[in-house]
Short mmCIF file of C-alpha atoms and ligand atoms in Angstrom, two decimals:
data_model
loop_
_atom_site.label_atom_id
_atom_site.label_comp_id
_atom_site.label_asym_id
_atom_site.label_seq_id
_atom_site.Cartn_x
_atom_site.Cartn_y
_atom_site.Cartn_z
CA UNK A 2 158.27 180.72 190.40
CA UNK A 3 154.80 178.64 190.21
CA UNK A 4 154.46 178.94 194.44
CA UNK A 5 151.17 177.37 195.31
CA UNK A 6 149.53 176.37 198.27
CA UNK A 7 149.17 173.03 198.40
CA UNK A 8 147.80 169.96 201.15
CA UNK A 9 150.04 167.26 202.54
CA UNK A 10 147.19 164.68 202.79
CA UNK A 11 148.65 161.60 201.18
CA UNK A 12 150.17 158.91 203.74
CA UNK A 13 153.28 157.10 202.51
CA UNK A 14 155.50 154.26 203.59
CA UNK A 15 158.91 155.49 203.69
CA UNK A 16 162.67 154.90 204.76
CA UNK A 17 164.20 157.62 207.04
CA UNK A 18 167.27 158.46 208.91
CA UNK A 19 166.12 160.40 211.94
CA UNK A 20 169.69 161.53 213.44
CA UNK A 21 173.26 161.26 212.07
CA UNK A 22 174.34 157.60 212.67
CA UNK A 23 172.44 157.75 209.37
CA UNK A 24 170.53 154.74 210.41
CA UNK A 25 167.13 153.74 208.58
CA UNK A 26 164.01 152.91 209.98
CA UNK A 27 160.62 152.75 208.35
CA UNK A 28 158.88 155.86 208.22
CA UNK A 29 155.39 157.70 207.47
CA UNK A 30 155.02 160.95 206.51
CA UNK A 31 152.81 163.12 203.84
CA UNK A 32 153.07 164.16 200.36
CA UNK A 33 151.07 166.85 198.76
CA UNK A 34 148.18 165.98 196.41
CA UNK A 35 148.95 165.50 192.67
CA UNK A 36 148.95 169.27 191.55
CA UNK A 37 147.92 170.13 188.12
CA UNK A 38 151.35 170.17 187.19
CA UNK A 39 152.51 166.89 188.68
CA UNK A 40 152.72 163.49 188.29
CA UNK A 41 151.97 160.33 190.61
CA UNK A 42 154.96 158.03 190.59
CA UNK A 43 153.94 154.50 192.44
CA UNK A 44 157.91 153.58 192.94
CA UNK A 45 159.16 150.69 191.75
CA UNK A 46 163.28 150.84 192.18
CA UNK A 47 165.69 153.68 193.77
CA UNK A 48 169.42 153.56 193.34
CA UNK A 49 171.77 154.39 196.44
CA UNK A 50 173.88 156.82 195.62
CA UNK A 51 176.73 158.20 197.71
CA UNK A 52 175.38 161.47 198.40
CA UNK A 53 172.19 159.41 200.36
CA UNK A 54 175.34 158.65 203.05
CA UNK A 55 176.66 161.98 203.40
CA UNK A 56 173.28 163.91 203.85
CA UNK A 57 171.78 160.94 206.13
CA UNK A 58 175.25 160.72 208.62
CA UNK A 59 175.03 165.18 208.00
CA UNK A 60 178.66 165.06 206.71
CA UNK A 61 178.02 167.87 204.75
CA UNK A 62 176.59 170.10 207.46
CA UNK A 63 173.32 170.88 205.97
CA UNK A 64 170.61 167.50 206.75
CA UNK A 65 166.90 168.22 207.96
CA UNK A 66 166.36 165.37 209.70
CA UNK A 67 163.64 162.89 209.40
CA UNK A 68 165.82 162.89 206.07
CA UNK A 69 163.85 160.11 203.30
CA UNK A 70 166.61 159.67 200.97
CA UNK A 71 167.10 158.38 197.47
CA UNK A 72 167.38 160.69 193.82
CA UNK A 73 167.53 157.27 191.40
CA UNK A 74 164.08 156.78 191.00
CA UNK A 75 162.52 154.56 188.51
CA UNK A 76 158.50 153.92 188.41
CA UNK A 77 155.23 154.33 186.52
CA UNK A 78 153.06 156.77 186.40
CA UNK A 79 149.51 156.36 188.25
CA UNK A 80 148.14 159.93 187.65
CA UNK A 81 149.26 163.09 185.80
CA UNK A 82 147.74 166.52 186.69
CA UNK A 83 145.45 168.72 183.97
CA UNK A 84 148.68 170.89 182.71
CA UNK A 85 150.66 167.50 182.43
CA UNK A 86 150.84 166.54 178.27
CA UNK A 87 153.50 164.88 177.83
CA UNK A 88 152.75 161.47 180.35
CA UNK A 89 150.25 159.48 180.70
CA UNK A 90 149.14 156.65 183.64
CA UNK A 91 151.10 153.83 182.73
CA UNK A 92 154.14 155.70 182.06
CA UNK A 93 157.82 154.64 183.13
CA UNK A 94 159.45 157.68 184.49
CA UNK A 95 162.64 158.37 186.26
CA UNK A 96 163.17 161.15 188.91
CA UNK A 97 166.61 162.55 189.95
CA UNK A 98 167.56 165.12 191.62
CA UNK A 99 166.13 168.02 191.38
CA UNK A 100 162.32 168.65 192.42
CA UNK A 101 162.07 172.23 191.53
CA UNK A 102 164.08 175.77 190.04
CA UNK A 103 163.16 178.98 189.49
CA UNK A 104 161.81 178.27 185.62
CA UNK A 105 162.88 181.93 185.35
CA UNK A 106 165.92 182.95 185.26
CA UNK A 107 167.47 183.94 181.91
CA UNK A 108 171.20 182.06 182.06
CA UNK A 109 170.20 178.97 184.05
CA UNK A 110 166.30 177.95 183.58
CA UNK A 111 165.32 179.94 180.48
CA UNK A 112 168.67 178.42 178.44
CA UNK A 113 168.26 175.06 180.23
CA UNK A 114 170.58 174.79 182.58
CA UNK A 115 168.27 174.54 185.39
CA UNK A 116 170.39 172.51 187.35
CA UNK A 117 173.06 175.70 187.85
CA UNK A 118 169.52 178.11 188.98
CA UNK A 119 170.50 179.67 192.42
CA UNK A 120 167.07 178.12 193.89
CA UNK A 121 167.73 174.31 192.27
CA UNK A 122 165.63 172.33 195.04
CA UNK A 123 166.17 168.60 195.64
CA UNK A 124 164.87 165.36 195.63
CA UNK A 125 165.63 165.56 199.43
CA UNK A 126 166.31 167.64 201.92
CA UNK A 127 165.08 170.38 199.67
CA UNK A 128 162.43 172.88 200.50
CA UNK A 129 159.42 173.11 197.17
CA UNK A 130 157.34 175.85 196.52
CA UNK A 131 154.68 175.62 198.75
CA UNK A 132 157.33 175.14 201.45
CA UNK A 133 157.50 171.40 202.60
CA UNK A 134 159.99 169.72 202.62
CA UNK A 135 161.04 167.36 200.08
CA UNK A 136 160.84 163.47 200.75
CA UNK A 137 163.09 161.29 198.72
CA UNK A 138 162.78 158.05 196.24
CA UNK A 139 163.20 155.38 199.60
CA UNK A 140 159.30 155.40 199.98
CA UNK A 141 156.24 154.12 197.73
CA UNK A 142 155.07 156.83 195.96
CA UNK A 143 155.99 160.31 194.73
CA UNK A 144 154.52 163.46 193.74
CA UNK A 145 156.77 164.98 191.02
CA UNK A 146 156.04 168.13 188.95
CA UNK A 147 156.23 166.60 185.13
CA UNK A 148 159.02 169.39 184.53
CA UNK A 149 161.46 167.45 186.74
CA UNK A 150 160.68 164.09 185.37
CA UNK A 151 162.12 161.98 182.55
CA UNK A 152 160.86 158.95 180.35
CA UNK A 153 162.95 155.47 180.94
CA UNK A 154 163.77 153.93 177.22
CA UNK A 155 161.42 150.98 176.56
CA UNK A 156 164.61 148.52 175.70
CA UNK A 157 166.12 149.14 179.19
CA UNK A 158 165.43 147.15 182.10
CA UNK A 159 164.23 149.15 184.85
CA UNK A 160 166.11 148.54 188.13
CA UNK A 161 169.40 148.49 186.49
CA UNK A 162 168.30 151.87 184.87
CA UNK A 163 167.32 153.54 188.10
CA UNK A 164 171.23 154.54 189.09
CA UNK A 165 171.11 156.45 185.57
CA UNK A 166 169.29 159.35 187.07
CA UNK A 167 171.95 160.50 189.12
CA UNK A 168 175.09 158.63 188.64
CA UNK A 169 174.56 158.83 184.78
CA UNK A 170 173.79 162.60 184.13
CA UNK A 171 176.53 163.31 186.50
CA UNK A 172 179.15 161.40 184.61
CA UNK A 173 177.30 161.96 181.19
CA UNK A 174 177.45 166.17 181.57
CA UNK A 175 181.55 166.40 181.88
CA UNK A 176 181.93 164.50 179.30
CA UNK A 177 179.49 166.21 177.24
CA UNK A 178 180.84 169.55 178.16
CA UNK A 179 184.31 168.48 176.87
CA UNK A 180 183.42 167.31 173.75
CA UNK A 181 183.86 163.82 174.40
CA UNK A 182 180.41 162.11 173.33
CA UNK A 183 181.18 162.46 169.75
CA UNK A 184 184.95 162.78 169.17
CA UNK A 185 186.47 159.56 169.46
CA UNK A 186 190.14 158.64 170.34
CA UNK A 187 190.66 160.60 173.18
CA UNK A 188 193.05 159.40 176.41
CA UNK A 189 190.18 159.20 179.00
CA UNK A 190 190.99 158.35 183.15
CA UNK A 191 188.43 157.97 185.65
CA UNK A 192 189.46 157.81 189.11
CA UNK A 193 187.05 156.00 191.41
CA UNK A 194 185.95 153.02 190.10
CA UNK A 195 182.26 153.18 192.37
CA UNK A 196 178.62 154.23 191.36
CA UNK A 197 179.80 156.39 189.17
CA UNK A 198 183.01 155.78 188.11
CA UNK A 199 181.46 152.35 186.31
CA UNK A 200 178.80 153.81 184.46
CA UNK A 201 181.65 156.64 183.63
CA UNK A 202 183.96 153.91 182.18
CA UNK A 203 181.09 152.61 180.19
CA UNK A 204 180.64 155.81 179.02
CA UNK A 205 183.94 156.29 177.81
CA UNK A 206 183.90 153.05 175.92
CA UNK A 207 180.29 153.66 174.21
CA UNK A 208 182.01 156.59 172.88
CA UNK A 209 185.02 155.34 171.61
CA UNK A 210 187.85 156.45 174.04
CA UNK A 211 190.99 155.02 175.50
CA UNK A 212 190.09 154.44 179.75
CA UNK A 213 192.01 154.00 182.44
CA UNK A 214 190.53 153.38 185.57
CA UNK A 215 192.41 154.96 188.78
CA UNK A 216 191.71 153.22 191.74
CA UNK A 217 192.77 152.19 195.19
CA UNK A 218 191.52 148.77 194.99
CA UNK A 219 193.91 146.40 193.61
CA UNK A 220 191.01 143.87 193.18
CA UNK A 221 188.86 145.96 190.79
CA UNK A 222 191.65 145.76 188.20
CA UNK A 223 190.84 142.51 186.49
CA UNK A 224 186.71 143.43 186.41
CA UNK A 225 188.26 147.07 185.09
CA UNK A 226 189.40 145.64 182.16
CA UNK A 227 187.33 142.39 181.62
CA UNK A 228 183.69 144.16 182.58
CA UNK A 229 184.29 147.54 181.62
CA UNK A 230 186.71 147.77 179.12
CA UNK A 231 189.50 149.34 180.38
CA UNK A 232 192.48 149.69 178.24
CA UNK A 233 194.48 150.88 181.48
CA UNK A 234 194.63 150.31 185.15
CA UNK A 235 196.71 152.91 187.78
CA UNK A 236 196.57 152.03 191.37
CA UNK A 237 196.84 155.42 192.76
CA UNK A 238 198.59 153.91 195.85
CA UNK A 239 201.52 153.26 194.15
CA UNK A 240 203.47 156.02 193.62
CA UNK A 241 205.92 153.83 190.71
CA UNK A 242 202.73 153.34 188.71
CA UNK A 243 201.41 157.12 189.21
CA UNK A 244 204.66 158.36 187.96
CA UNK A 245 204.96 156.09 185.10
CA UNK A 246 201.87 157.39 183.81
CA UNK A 247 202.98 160.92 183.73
CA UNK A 248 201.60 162.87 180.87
CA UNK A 249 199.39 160.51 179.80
CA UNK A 250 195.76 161.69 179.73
CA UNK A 251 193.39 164.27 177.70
CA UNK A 252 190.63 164.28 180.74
CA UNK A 253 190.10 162.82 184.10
CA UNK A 254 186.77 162.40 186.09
CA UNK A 255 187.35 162.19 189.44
CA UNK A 256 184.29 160.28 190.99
CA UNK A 257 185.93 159.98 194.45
CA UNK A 258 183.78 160.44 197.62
CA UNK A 259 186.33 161.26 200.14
CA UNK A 260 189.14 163.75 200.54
CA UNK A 261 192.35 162.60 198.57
CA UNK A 262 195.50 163.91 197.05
CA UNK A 263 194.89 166.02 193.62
CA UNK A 264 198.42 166.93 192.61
CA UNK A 265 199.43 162.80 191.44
CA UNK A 266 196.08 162.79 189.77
CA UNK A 267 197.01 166.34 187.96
CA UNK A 268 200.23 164.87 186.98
CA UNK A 269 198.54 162.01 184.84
CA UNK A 270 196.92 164.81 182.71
CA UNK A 271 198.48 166.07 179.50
CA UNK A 272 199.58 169.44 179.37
CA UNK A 273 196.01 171.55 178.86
CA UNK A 274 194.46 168.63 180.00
CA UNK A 275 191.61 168.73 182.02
CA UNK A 276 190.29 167.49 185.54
CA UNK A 277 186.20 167.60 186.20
CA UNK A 278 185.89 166.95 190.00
CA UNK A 279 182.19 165.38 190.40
CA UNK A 280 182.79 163.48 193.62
CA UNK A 281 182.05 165.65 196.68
CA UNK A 282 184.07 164.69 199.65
CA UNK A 283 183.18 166.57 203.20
CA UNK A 284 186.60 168.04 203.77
CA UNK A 285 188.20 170.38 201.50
CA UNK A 286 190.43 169.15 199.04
CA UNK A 287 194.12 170.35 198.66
CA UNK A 288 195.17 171.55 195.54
CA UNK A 289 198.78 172.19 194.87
CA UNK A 290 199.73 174.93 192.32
CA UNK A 291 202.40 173.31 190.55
CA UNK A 292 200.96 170.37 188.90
CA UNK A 293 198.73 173.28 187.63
CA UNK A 294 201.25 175.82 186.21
CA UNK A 295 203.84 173.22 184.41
CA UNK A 296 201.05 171.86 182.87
CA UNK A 297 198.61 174.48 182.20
CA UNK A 298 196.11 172.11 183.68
CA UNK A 299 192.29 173.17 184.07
CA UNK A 300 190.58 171.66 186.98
CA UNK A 301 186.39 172.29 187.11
CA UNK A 302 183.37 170.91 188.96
CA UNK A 303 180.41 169.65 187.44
CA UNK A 304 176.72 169.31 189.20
CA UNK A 305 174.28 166.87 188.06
CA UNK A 306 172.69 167.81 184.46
CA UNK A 307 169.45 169.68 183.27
CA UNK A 308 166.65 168.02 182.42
CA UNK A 309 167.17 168.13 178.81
CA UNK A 310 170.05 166.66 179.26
CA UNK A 311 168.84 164.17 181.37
CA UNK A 312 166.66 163.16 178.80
CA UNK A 313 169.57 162.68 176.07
CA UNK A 314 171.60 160.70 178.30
CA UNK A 315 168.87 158.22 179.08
CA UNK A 316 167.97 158.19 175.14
CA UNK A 317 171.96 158.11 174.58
CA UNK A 318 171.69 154.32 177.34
CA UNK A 319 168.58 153.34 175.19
CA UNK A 320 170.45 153.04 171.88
CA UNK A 321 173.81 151.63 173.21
CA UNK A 322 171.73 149.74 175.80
CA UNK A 323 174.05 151.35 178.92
CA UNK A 324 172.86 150.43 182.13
CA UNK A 325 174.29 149.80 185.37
CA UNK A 326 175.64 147.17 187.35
CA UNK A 327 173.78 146.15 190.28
CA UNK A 328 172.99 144.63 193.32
CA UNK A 329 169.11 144.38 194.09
CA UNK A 330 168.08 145.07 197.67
CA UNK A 331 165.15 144.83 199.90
CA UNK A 332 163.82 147.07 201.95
CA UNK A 333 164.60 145.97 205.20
CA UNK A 334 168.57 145.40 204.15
CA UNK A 335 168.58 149.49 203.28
CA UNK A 336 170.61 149.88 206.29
CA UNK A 337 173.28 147.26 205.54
CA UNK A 338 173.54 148.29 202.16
CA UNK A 339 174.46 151.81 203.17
CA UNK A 340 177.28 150.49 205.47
CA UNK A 341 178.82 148.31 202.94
CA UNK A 342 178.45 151.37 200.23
CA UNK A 343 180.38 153.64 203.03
CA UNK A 344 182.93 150.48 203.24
CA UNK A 345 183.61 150.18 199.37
CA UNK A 346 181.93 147.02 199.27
CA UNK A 347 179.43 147.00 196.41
CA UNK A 348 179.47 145.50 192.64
CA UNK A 349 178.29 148.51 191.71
CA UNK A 350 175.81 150.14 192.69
CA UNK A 351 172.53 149.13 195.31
CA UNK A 352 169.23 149.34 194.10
CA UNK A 353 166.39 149.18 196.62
CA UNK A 354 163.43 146.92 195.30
CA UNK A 355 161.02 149.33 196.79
CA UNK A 356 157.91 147.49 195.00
CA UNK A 357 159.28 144.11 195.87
CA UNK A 358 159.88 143.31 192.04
CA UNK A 359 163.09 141.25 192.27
CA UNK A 360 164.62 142.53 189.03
CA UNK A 361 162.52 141.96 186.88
CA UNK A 362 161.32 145.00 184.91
P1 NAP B 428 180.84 155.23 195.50
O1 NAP B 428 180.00 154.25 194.78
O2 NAP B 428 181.12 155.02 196.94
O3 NAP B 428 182.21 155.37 194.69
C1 NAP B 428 183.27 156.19 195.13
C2 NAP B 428 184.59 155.50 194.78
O4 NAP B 428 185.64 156.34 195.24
C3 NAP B 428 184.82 154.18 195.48
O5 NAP B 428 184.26 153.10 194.79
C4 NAP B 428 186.33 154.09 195.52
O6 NAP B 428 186.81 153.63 194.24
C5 NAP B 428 186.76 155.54 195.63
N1 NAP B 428 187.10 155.90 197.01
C6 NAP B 428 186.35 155.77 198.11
N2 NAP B 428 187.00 156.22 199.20
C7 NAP B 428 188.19 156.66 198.76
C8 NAP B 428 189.32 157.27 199.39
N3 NAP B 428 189.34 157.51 200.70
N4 NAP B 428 190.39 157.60 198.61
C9 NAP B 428 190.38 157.37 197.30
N5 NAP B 428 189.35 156.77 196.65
C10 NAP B 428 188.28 156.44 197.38
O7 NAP B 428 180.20 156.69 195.41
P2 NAP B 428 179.32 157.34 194.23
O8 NAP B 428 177.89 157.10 194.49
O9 NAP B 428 179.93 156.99 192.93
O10 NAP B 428 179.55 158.91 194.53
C11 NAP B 428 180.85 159.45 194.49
C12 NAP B 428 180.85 160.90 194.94
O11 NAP B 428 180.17 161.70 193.97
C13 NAP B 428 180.13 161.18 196.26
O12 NAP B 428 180.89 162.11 196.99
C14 NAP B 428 178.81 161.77 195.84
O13 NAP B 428 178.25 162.61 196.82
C15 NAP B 428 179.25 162.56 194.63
N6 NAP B 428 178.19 162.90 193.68
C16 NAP B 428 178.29 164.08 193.06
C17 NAP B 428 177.34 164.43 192.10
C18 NAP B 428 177.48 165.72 191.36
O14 NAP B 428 176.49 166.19 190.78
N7 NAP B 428 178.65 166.30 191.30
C19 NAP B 428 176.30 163.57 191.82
C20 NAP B 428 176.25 162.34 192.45
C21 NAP B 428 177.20 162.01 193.39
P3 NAP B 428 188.13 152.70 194.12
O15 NAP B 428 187.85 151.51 194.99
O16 NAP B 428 188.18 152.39 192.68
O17 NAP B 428 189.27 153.53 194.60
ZN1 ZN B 429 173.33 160.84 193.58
#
């Protein structure tokens, strides 16, 4: 690991919760100079993802609080450190979520999988290698080493990018993993139709699949189909429609960020079919063993992607021009945004206008 001492000696503008009503308030703090390995990022646009609610209300146990959220970061590049080739000032570069790994380890760094290395260290909440903490993509600026950092496709516009650094790898890896970016035809469902359930069902259509969209909304049906595609619609609170659709599916995603019943969903899967759990609700999830054994289901998690990967998916968006849909915020609507996001009330995803842009780029 590249530990190095390093000064906290910049000043930046930031957004912070500072206790678990999760509520944001402007915020200073420090970020270290740009290390020889790093890159400046002057901020332009930073998704809100659903993970930014659970870490700043704590749900998941493990917030440092002043918490500066935000792993959807889209900007350009204002300096690049003497190790740093592959960037230059002027840049635009996205940042998710990971700050820093081991770069050692044989299975997980070494064969690029970084993102499964036991020390993986956020955009957030995480703790670098000189020991500070980590300050997310709700501020002006950010100091990024040039090993976590990606380029953003020329063709793409860049706040409705910016929700591609998490929401996209995360939906982009599963369907990687199970050979479903380049075999067509396939029976695809995505439950959650949110952050990233849409840019999963896009997904799904760039590469050719069947999708069906399970959801609890009855409202996002007609956008399901008419925005994204969707050959299929299940409300999962109707138990006629979840049993009609018995059998049905080659793979599910479930995007869903709260604790819901697994065995209907299993049911919807072919026999060997499989069921990639990327959402990450704060209360343990049942999961019932027959659904399981009478269909010799699989059910797996997926985290995030490597950076490699990262890469491909945003080249993948570049050539079938994938990117998300949005609603722009400013700065001082942060807070409201969050609470609608927590009360399923955005078209798709909220993108904070950190640079006061509007959408332009
Ligand atoms: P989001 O925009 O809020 O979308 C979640 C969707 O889940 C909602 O739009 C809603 O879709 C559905 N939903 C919400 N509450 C529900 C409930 N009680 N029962 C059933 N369905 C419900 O969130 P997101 O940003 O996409 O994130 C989703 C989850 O993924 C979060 O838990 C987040 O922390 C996690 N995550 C994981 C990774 C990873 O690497 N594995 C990466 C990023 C995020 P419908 O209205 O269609 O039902
Ligand atoms: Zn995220």
């Amino acid at each position: 690991m590249a530990r190095t001492t390093t000064i906290h000696t910049q000043t930046v503008s930031g957004w912070a919760a500072h206790d678990s009503s999760g509520k944001i308030t402007p915020h200073t703090f420090h970020r270290r100079e740009n290390g020889i390995n790093d890159v400046t990022i002057k901020i332009l646009y930073c998704g809100i993802c659903h993970t930014d609610i659970h870490y700043v209300k704590n749900e998941w146990g493990v917030t440092k609080y002043p918490i500066v959220p935000g792993h959807e970061i889209v900007g350009i590049i204002t300096k690049v450190g003497s190790n740093v080739n592959n960037f230059q000032a002027g840049d635009r570069a996205g940042v998710g979520c990971m700050a820093a790994t081991c770069l050692n380890c044989e299975f997980f760094c070494i064969s690029g999988h970084e993102n499964y290395c036991d020390q993986v260290q956020f955009t957030y909440n995480g703790v670098f290698w000189d020991g500070s903490i980590t300050y997310g993509g709700y501020s002006d600026f950010l100091v990024a080493d040039h090993r976590f950092v990606v380029r953003v496709p020329k063709n793409l516009p860049m706040a409705a990018t910016a929700p591609l650094l998490c929401a996209g790898i995360t939906v982009y890896c599963p369907l990687k993993d199970n050979n479903l970016v380049d075999s067509p035809g396939k029976r695809i469902g995505v439950v959650g139709l949110g952050g990233l359930g849409h840019v999963a069902a896009k997904f799904a259509k760039a590469f050719g699949h069947h999708l069906t969209i399970i959801s609890t909304s009855p409202f996002k049906e007609k956008e399901a189909k008419d925005r994204f595609g969707a050959d299929d619609f299940i409300l999962s609170t109707s138990t006629t429609q979840m049993q009609s659709k018995k059998r049905s599916l080659d793979f599910i995603l479930d995007t869903v960020s709260a604790k819901h019943p697994l065995g209907p969903i299993l049911e919807l899967l072919k026999v060997n079919g499989t069921l990639v759990i990327v959402g990450a609700p704060d209360k343990p999830m049942d999961l019932p063993s027959f659904p399981l054994i009478f269909g010799k289901r699989v059910v797996k998690g997926s985290m995030i992607g490597s950076m490699k990967e990262t890469q491909e998916m945003m080249d993948v968006c570049g050539k079938h021009n994938i990117t998300c849909e949005i609603e722009v915020v400013r700065t001082d609507q942060i807070d409201e945004a969050l609470n609608r996001l927590a009360n399923n009330d955005v078209k798709y995803r909220f993108v904070i206008d950190i640079a006061h842009q509007s959408s332009k780029l």
